[in-house]
Short mmCIF file of N, CA and C in Angstrom, two decimals:
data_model
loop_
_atom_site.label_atom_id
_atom_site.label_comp_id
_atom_site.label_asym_id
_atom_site.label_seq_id
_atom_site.Cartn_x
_atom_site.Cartn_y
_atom_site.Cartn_z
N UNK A 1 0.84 -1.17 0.00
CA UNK A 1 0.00 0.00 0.00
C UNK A 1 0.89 1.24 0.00
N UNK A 2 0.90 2.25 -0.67
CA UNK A 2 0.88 3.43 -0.52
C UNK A 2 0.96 4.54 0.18
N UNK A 3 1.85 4.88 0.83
CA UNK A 3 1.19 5.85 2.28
C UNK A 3 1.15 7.12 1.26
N UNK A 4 0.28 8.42 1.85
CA UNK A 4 0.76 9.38 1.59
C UNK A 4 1.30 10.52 2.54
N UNK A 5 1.21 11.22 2.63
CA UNK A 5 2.42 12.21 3.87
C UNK A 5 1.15 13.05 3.73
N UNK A 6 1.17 14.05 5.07
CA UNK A 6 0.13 15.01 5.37
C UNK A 6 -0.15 15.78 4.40
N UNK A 7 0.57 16.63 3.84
CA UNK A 7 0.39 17.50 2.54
C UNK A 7 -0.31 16.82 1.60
N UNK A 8 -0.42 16.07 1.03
CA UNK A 8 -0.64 15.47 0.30
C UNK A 8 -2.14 14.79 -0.07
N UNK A 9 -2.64 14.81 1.79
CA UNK A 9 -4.70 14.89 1.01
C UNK A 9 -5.24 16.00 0.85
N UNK A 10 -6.34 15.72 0.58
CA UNK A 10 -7.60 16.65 -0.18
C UNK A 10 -8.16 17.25 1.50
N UNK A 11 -8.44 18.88 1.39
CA UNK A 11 -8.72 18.88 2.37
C UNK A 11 -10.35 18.14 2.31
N UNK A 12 -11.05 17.98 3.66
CA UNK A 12 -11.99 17.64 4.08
C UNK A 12 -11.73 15.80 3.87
N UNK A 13 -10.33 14.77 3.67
CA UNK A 13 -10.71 13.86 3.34
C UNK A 13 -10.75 13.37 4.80
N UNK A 14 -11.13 11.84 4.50
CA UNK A 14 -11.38 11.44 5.83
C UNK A 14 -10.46 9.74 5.86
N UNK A 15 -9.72 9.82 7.33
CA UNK A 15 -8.49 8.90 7.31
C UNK A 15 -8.95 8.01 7.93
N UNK A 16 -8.29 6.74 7.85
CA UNK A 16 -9.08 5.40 8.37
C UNK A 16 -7.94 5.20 9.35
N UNK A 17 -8.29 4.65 10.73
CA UNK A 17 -6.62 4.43 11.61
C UNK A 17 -6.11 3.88 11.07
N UNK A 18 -7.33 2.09 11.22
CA UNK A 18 -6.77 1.05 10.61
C UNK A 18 -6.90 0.19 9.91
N UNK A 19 -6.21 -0.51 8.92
CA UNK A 19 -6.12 -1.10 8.06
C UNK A 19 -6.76 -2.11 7.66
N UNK A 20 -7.43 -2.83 8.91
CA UNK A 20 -8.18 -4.15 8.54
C UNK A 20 -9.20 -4.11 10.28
N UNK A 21 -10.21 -4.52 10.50
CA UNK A 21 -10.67 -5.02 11.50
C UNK A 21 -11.08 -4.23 12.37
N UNK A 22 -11.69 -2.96 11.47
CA UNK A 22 -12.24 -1.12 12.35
C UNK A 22 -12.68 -1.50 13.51
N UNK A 23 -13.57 -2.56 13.49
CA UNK A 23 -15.28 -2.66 14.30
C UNK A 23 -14.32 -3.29 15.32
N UNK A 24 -13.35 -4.23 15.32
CA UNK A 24 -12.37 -5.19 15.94
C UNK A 24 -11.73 -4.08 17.32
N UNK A 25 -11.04 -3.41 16.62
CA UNK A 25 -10.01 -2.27 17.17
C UNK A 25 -11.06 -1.68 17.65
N UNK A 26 -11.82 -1.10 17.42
CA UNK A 26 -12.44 -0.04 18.32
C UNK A 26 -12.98 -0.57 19.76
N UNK A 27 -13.24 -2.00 19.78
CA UNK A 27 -13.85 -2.22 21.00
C UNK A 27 -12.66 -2.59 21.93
N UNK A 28 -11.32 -2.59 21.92
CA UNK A 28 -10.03 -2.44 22.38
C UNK A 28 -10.00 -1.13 22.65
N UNK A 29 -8.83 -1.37 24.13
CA UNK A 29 -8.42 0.07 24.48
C UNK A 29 -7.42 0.84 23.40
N UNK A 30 -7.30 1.72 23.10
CA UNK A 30 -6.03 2.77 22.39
C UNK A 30 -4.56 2.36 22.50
N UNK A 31 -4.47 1.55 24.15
CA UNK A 31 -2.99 0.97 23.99
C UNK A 31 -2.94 -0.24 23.23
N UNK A 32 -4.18 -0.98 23.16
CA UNK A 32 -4.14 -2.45 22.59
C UNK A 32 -4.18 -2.04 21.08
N UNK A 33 -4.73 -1.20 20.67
CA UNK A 33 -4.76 -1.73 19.46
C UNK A 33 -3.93 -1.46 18.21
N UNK A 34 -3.79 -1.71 16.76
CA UNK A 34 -2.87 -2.15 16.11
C UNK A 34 -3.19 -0.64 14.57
N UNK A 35 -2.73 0.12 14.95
CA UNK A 35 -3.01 1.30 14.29
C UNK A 35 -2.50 1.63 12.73
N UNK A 36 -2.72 1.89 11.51
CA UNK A 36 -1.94 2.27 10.41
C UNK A 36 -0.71 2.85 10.53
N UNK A 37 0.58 2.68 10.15
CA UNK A 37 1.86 3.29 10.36
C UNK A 37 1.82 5.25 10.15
N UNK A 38 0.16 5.12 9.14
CA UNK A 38 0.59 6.99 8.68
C UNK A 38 -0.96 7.49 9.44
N UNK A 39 -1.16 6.82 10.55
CA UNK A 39 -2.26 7.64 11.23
C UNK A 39 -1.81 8.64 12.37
N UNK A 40 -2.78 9.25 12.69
CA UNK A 40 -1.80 10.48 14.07
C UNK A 40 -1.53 9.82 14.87
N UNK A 41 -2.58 9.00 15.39
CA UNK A 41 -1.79 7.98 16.84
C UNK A 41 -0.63 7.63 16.63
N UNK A 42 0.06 7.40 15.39
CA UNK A 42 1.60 6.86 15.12
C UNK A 42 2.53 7.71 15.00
N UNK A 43 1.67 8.22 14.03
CA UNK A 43 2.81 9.64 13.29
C UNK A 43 2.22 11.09 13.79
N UNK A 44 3.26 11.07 15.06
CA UNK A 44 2.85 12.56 15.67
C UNK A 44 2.71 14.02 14.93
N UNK A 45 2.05 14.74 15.49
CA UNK A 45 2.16 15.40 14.97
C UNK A 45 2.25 16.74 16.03
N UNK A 46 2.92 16.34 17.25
CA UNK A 46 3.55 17.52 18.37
C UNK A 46 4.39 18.00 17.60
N UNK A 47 5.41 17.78 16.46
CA UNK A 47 6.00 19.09 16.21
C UNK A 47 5.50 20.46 15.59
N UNK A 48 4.39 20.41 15.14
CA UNK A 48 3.79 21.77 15.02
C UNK A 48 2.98 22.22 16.46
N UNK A 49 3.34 22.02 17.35
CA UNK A 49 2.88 23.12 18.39
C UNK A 49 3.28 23.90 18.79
N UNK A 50 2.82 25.16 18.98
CA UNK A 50 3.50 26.38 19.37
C UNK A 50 2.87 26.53 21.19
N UNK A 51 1.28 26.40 21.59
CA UNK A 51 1.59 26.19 22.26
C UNK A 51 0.45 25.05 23.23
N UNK A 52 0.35 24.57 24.53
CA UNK A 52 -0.26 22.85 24.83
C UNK A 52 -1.45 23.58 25.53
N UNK A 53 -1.68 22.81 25.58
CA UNK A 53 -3.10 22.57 26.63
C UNK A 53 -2.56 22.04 27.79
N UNK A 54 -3.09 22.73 29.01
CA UNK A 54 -2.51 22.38 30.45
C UNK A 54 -3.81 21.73 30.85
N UNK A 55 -3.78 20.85 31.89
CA UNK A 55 -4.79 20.54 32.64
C UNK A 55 -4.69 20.71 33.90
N UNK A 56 -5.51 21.05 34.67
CA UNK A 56 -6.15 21.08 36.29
C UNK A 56 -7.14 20.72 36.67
N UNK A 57 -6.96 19.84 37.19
CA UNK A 57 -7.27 18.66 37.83
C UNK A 57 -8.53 19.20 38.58
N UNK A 58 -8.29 20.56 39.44
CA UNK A 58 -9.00 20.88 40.19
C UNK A 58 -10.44 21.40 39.90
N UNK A 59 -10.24 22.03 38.47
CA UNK A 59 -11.35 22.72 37.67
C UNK A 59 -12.39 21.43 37.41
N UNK A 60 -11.72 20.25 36.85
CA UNK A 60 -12.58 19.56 35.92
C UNK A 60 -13.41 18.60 36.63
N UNK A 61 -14.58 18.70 35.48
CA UNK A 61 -16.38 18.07 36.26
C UNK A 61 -16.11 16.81 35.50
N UNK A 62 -15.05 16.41 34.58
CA UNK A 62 -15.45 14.73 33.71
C UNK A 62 -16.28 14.90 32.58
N UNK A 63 -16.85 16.03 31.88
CA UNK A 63 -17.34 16.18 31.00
C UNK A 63 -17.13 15.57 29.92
N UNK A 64 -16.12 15.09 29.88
CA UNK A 64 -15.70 14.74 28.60
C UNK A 64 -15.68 15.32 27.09
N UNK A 65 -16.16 16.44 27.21
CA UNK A 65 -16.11 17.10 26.00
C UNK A 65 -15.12 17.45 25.14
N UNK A 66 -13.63 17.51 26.26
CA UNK A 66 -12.60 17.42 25.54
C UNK A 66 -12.17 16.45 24.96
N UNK A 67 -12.36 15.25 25.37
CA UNK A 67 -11.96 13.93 24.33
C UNK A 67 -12.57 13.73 23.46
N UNK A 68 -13.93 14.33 23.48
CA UNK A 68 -14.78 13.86 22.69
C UNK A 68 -14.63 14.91 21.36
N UNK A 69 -14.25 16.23 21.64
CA UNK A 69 -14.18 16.78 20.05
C UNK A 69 -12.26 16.87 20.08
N UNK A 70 -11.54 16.10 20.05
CA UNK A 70 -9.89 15.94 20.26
C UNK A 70 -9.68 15.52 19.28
N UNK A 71 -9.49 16.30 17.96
CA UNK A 71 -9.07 15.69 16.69
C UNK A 71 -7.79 14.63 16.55
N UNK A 72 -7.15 14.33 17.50
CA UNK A 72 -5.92 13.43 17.91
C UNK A 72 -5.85 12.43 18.77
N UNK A 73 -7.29 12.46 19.71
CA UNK A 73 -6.90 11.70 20.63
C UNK A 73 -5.88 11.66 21.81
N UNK A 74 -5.84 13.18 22.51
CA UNK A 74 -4.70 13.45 23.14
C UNK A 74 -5.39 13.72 24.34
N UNK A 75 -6.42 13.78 24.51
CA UNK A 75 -6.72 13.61 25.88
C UNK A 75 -6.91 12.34 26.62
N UNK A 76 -6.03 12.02 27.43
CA UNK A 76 -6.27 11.16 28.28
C UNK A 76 -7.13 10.88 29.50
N UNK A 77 -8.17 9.81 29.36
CA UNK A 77 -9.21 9.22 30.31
C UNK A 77 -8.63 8.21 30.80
N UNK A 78 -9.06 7.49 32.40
CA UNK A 78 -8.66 6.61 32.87
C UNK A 78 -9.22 6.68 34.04
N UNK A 79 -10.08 5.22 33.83
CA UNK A 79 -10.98 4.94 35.22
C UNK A 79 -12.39 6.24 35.53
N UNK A 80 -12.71 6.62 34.18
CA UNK A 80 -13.80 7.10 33.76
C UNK A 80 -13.18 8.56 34.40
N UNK A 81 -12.34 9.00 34.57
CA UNK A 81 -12.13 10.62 35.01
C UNK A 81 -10.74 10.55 33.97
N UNK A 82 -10.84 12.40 33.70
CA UNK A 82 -9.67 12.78 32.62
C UNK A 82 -8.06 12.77 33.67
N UNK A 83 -7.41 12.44 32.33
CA UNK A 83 -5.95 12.04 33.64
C UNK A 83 -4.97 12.83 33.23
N UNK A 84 -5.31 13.75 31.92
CA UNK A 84 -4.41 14.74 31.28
C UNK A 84 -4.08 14.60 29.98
N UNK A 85 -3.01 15.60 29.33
CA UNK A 85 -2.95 15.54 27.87
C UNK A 85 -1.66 14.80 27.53
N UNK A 86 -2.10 13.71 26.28
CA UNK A 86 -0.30 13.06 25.55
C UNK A 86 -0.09 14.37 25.11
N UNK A 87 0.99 14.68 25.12
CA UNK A 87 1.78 15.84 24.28
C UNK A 87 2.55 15.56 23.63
N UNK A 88 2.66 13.40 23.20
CA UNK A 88 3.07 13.09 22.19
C UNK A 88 2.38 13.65 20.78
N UNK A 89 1.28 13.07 20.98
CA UNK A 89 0.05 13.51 19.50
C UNK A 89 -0.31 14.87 19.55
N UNK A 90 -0.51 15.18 20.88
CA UNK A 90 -1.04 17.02 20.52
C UNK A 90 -0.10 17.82 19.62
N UNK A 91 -1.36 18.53 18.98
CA UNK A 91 -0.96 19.54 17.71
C UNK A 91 -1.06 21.03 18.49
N UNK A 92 -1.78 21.00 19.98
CA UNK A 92 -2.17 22.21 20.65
C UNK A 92 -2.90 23.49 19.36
N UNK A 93 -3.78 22.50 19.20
CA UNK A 93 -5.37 23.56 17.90
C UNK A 93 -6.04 23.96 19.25
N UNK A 94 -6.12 23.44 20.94
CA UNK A 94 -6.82 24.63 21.75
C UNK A 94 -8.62 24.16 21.23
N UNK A 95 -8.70 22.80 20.45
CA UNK A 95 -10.17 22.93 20.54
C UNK A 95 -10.51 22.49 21.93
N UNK A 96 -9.84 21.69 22.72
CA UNK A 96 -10.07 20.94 24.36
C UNK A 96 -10.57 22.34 25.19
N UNK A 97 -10.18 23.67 24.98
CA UNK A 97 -9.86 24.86 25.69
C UNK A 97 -11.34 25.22 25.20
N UNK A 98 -11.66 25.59 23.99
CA UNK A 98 -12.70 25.88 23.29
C UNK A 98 -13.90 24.93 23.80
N UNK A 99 -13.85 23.54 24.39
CA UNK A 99 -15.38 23.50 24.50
C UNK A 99 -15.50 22.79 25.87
N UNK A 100 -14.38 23.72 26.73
CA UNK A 100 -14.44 23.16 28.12
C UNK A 100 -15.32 24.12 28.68
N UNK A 101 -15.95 23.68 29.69
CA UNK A 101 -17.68 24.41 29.95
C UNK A 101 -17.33 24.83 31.78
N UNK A 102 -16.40 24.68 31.72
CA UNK A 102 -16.11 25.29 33.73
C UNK A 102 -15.45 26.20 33.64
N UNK A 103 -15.68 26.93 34.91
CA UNK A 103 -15.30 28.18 35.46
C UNK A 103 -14.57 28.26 37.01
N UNK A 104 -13.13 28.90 36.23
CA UNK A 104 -12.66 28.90 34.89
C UNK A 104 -12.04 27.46 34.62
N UNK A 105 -12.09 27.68 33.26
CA UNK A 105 -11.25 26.12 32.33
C UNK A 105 -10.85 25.61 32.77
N UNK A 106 -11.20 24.02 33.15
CA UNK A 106 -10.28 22.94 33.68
C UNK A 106 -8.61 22.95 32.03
N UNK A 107 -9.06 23.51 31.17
CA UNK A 107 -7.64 23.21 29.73
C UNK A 107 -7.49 24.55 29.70
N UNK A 108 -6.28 25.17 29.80
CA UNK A 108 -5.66 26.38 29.27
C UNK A 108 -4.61 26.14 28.45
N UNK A 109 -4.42 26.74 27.39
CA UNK A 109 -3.30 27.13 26.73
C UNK A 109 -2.25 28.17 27.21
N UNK A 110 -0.98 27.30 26.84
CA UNK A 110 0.13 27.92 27.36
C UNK A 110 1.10 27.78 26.26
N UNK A 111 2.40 28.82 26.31
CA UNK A 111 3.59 28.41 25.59
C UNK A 111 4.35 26.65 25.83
N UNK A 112 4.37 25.78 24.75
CA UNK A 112 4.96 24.97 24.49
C UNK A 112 6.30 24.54 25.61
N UNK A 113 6.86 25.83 25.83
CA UNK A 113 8.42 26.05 26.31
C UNK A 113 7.69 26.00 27.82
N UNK A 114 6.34 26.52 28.70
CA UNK A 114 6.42 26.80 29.95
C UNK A 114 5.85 25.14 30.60
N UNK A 115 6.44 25.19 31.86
CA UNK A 115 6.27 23.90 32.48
C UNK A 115 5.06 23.88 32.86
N UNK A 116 4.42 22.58 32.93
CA UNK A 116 3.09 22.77 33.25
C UNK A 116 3.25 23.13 35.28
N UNK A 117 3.95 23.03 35.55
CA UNK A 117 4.21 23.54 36.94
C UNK A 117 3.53 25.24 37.23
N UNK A 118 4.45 26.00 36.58
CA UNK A 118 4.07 27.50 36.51
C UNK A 118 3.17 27.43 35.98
N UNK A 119 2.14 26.99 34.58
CA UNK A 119 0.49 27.17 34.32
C UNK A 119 0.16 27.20 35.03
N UNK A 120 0.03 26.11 35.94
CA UNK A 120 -1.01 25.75 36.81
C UNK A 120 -0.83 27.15 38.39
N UNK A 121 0.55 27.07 38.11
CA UNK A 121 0.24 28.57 39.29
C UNK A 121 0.00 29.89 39.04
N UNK A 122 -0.49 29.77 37.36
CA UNK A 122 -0.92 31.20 36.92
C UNK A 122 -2.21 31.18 36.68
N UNK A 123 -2.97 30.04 37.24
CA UNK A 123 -4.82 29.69 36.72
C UNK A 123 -5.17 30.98 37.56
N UNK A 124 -6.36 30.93 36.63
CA UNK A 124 -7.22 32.67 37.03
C UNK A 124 -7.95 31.96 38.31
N UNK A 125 -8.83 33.04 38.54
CA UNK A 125 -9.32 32.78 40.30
C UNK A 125 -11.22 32.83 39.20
N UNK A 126 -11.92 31.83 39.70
CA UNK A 126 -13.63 31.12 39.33
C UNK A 126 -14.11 33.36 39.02
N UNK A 127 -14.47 33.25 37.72
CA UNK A 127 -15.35 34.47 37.60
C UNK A 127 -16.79 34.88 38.67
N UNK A 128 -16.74 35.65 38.70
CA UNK A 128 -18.59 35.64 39.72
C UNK A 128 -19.34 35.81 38.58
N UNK A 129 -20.20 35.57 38.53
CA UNK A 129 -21.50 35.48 37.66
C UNK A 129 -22.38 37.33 37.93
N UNK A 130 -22.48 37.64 36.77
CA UNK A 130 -22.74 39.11 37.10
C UNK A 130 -24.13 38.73 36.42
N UNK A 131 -24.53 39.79 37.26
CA UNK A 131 -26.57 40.25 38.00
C UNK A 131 -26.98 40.97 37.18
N UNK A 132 -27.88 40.40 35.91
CA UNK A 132 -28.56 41.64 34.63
C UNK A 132 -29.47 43.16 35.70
#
């Protein structure tokens, strides 16, 4: 088979992980299963990030909304609560940030270069809800 390299599809096409046995693999966890050599789970694509998604622990309700629209699969679940981001696969696109629904954001974006140590000691303080 053929691989082709990122440049190289049509935008809007749509990529298959894997190669034989979809319905198979999917009911396996993400570590078990047996992925295409040119899918993102394989072939990272952290070197275009400028900058990650942090997580705190403290903010987040389990919504899951970040895994669920994670064009990569970089949010990590485990034992039905979120356990943080691979920053192998993250591309840091900030959609996890975009449709996190707490106050404030259990996912912030940060520079690539800052440790998630200092994010987490620069999280904003819960907004008050202002009175029409």
């Amino acid at each position: 088979m053929d691989y082709k390299g990122w440049n190289e599809f049509e935008a809007g096409s749509v990529l298959f992980p894997f190669d034989k046995s979809g319905n198979e693999m999917v009911e396996k966890h993400a570590d078990s299963r047996k992925y295409r050599p040119d899918s993102s789970y394989v072939a990272s694509v952290a070197h275009w990030r400028v900058e990650k998604p942090v997580y705190n622990v403290e903010h987040c309700i389990n919504c899951y909304f970040c895994w669920i629209y994670c064009p990569d699969s970089s949010i990590l679940v485990r034992d039905e609560k979120m356990s943080g981001v691979d920053y192998v696969h993250c591309k840091g696109c900030g959609v996890c940030v975009d449709v996190c629904p707490t106050n404030p954001k259990s996912l912030l974006m940060f520079s690539d270069y800052e440790s998630n140590e200092n994010a987490l000691s620069k999280w904003p303080l819960k907004e008050e809800k202002k009175k029409d």
